[in-house]
Short mmCIF file of C-alpha atoms in Angstrom, two decimals:
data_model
loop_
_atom_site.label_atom_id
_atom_site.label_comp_id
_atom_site.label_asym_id
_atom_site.label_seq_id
_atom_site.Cartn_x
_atom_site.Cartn_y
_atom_site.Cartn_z
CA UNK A 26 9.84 -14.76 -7.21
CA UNK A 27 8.82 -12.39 -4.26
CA UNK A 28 5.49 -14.16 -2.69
CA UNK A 29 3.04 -13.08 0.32
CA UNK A 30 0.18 -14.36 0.80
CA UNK A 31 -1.94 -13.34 3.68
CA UNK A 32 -5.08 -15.11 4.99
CA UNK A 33 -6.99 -15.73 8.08
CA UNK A 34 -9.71 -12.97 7.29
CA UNK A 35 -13.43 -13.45 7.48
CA UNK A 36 -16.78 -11.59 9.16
CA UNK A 37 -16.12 -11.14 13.27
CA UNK A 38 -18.68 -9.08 15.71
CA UNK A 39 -17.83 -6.09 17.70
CA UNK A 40 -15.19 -6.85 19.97
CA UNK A 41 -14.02 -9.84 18.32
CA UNK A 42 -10.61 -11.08 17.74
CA UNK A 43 -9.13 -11.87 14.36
CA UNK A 44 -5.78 -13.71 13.52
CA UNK A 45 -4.26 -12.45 10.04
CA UNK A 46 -0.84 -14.29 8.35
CA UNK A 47 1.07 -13.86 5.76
CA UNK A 48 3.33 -16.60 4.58
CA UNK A 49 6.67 -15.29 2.22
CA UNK A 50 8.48 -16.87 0.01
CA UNK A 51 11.08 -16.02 -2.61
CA UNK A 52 13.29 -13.83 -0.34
CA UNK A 53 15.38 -14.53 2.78
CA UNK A 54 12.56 -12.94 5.25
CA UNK A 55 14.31 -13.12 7.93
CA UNK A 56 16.75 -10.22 6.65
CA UNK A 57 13.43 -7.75 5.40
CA UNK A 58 11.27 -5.71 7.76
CA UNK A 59 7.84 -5.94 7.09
CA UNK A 60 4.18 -3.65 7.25
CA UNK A 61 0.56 -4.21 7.08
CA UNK A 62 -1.83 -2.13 5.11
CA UNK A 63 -5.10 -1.61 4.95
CA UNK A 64 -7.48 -0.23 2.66
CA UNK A 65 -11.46 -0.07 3.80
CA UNK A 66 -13.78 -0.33 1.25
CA UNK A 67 -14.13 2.81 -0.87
CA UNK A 68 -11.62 4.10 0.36
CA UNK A 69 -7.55 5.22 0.31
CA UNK A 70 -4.29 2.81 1.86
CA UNK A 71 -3.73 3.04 5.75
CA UNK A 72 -0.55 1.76 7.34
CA UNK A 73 -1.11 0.07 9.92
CA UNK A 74 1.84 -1.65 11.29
CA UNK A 75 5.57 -2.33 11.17
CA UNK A 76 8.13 -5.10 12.54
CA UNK A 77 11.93 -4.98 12.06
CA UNK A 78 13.66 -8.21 10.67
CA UNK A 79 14.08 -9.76 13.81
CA UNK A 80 10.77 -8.37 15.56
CA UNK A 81 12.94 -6.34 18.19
CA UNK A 82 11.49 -2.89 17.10
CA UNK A 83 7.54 -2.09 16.40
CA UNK A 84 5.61 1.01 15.34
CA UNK A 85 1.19 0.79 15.27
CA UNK A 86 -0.81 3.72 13.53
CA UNK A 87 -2.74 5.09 16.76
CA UNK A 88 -6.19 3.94 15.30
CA UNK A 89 -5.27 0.18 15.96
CA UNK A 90 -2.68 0.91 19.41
CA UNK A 91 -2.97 -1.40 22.21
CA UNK A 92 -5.70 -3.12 20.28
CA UNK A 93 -3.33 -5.11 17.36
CA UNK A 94 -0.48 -6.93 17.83
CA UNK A 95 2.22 -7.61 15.01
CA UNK A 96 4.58 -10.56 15.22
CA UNK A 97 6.93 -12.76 12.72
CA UNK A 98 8.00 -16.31 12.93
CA UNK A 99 11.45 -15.93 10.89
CA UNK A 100 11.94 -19.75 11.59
CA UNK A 101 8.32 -20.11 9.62
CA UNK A 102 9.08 -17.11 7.40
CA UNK A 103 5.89 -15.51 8.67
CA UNK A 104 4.05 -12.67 9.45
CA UNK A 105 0.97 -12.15 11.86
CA UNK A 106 -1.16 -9.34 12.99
CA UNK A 107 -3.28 -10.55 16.10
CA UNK A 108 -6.65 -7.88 16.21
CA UNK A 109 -8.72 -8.01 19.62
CA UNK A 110 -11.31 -5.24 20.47
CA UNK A 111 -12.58 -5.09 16.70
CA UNK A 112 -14.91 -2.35 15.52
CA UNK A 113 -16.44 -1.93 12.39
CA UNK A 114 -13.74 0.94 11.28
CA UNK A 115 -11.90 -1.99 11.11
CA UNK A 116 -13.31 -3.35 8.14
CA UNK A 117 -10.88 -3.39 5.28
CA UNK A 118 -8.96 -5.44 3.30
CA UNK A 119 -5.12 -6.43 4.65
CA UNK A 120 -2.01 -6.43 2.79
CA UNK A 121 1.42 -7.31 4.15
CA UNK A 122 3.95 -5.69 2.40
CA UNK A 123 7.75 -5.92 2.01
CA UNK A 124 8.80 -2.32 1.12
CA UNK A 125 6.90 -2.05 -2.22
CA UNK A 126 5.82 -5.63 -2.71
CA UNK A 127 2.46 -6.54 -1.49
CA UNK A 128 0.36 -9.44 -1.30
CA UNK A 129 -3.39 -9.61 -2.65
CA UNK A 130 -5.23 -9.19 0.86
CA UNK A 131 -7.21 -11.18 3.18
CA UNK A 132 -10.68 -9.30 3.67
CA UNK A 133 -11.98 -8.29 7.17
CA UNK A 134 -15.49 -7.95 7.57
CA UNK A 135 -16.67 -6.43 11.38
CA UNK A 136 -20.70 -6.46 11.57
CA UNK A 137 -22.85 -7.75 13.87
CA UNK B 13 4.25 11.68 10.31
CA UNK B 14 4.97 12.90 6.60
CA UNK B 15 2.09 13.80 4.32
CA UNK B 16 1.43 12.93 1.04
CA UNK B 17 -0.97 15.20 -0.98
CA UNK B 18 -1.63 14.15 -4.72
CA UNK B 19 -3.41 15.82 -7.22
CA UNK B 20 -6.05 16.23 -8.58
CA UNK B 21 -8.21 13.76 -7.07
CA UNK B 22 -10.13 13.09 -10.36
CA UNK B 23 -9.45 13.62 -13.89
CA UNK B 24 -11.51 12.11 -16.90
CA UNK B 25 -9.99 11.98 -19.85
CA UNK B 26 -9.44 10.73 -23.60
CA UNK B 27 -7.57 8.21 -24.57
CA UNK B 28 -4.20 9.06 -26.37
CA UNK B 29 -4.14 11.95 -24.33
CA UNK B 30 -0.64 12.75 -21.47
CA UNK B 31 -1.64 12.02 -17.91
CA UNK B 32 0.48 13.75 -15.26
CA UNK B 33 -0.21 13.87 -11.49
CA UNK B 34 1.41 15.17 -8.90
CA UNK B 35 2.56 13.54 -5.51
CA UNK B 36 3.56 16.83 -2.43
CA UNK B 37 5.64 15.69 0.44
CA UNK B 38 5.41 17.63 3.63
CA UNK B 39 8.60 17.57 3.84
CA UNK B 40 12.03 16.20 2.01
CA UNK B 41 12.14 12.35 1.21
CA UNK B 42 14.54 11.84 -1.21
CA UNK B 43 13.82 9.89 -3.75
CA UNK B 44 11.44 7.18 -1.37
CA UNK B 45 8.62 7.14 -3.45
CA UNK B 46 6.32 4.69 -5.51
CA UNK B 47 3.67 5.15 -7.86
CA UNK B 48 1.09 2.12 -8.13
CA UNK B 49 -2.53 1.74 -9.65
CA UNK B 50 -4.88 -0.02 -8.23
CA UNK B 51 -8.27 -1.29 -10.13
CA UNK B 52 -11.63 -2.32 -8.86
CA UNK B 53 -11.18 -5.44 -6.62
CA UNK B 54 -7.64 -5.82 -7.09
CA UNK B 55 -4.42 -5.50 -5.44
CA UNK B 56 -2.20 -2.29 -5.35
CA UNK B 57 -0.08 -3.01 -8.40
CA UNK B 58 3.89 -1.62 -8.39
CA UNK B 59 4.59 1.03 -11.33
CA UNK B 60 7.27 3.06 -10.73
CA UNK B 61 9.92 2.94 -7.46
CA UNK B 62 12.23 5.24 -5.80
CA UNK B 63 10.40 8.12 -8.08
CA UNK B 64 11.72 7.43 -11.33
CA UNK B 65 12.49 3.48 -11.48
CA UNK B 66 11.04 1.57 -13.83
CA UNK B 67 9.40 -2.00 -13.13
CA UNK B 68 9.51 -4.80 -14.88
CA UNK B 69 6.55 -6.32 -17.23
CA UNK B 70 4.78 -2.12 -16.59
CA UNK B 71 4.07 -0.77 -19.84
CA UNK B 72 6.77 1.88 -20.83
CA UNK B 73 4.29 4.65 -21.23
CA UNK B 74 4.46 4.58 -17.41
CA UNK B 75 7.14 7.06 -16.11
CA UNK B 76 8.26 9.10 -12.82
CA UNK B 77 9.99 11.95 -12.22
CA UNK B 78 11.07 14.28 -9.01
CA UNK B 79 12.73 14.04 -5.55
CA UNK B 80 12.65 16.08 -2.61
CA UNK B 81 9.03 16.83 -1.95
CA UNK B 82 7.50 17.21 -5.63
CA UNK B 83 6.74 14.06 -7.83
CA UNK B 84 5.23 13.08 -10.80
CA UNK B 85 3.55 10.44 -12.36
CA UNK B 86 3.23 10.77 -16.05
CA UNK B 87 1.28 9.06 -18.31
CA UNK B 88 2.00 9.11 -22.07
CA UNK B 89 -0.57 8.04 -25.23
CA UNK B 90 -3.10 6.91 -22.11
CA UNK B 91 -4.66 3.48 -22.65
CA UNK B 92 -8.73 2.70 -21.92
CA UNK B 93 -7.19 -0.39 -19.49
CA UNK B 94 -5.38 2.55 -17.65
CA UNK B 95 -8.87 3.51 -15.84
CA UNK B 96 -7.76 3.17 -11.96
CA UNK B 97 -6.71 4.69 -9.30
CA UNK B 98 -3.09 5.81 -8.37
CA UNK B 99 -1.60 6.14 -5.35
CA UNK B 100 2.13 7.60 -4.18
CA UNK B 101 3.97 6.27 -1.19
CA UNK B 102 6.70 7.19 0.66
CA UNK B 103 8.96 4.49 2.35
CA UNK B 104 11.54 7.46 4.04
CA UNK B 105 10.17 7.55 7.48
CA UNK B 106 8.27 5.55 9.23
CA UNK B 107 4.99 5.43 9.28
CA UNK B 108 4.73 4.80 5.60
CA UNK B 109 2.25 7.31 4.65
CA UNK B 110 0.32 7.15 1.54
CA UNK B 111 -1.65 10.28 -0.77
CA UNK B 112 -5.26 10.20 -0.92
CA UNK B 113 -5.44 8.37 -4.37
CA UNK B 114 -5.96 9.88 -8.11
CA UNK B 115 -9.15 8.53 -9.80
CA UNK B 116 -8.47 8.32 -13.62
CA UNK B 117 -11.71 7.87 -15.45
CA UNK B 118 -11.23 7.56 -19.43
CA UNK B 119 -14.33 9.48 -21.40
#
């Protein structure tokens, strides 16, 4: 059975940094490319990211560019999204997905 | 980036009664879309793939239908548990895009 489970969310400030993975298991992830998604509270899904199966290409909606940084660890069967600068549009919960399988979500909470 | 535009964005309605909602694209994508519902505090939860596929363990009263740009979500002999919203997806092009969400809200 298809498994991700993300984690690593929690309450940061303003301008904090936040590490979010996403363990898989149930597949061979080293042959799947992979997304995050977001949804803030109240509100609709946001893509936010995208990595290839072997990391070489990556795509970042323009509300988290040059802020977020998505990697994998195929050896760990992985997935990370690194978030520095964070603001409280930020605030969401955080899916990884494999195409149209998704985890249950790792909440982010940005307040001061 | 391709745009997803459902409709309508809130319906109420009785139970027994046919659901159907629409998903737009702004332009062609095949047959690259998924339905899912989402309730309060939960997960996005997989109905239908690639438009008109049906998942496994999703009630059968659950279909979709289209490709190109139009799709649609139907609904049949609705169920009070099927209070939630819906969202379409589209997996064509990257970025994944998403439509605004469908609020179903059972009188």
């Amino acid at each position: 059975e298809v498994q991700l489970v993300e984690s690593g969310g929690g309450l940061v400030q303003p301008g904090g940094s936040l590490r979010l993975s996403c363990a898989a298991s149930g597949f061979t992830f080293s042959s799947y490319e992979m997304n995050w998604v977001r949804q803030a509270p109240g509100k609709g899904l946001e893509w936010v990211s995208y990595i290839s199966s072997s990391g070489s290409t990556i795509y970042y909606a323009d509300s988290v560019k040059g802020r977020f940084t998505i990697s994998r660890d195929n050896a760990k069967n992985s997935l990370y999204l690194q978030m520095n600068s964070l603001r409280a549009e930020d605030t969401a919960v955080y899916y990884c997905a494999r195409a149209v399988t998704w985890g249950q979500g790792t909440l982010v909470t940005v307040s001061s | 980036e391709i745009v997803l535009t459902q409709s309508p964005d809130f319906q109420s309605v009785t139970p027994k009664e046919k659901v159907t909602i629409t998903c737009r694209a702004s332009q062609s994508i095949g047959s690259s879309l998924h339905w899912y519902q989402q309730k309060p505090d939960q997960s996005p939860k997989l109905l239908i793939k690639y438009a008109s596929q049906s998942i496994s363990g999703v009630p059968s009263r659950f279909s979709g239908s289209g490709s190109g740009t139009d799709f649609t979500l139907t609904i049949n002999s609705l169920e009070a548990e099927d209070a939630a919203a819906y969202y379409c997806h589209q997996s064509s092009s990257l970025p994944d895009t998403f439509g605004q969400g469908t609020k179903l809200e059972i009188k």
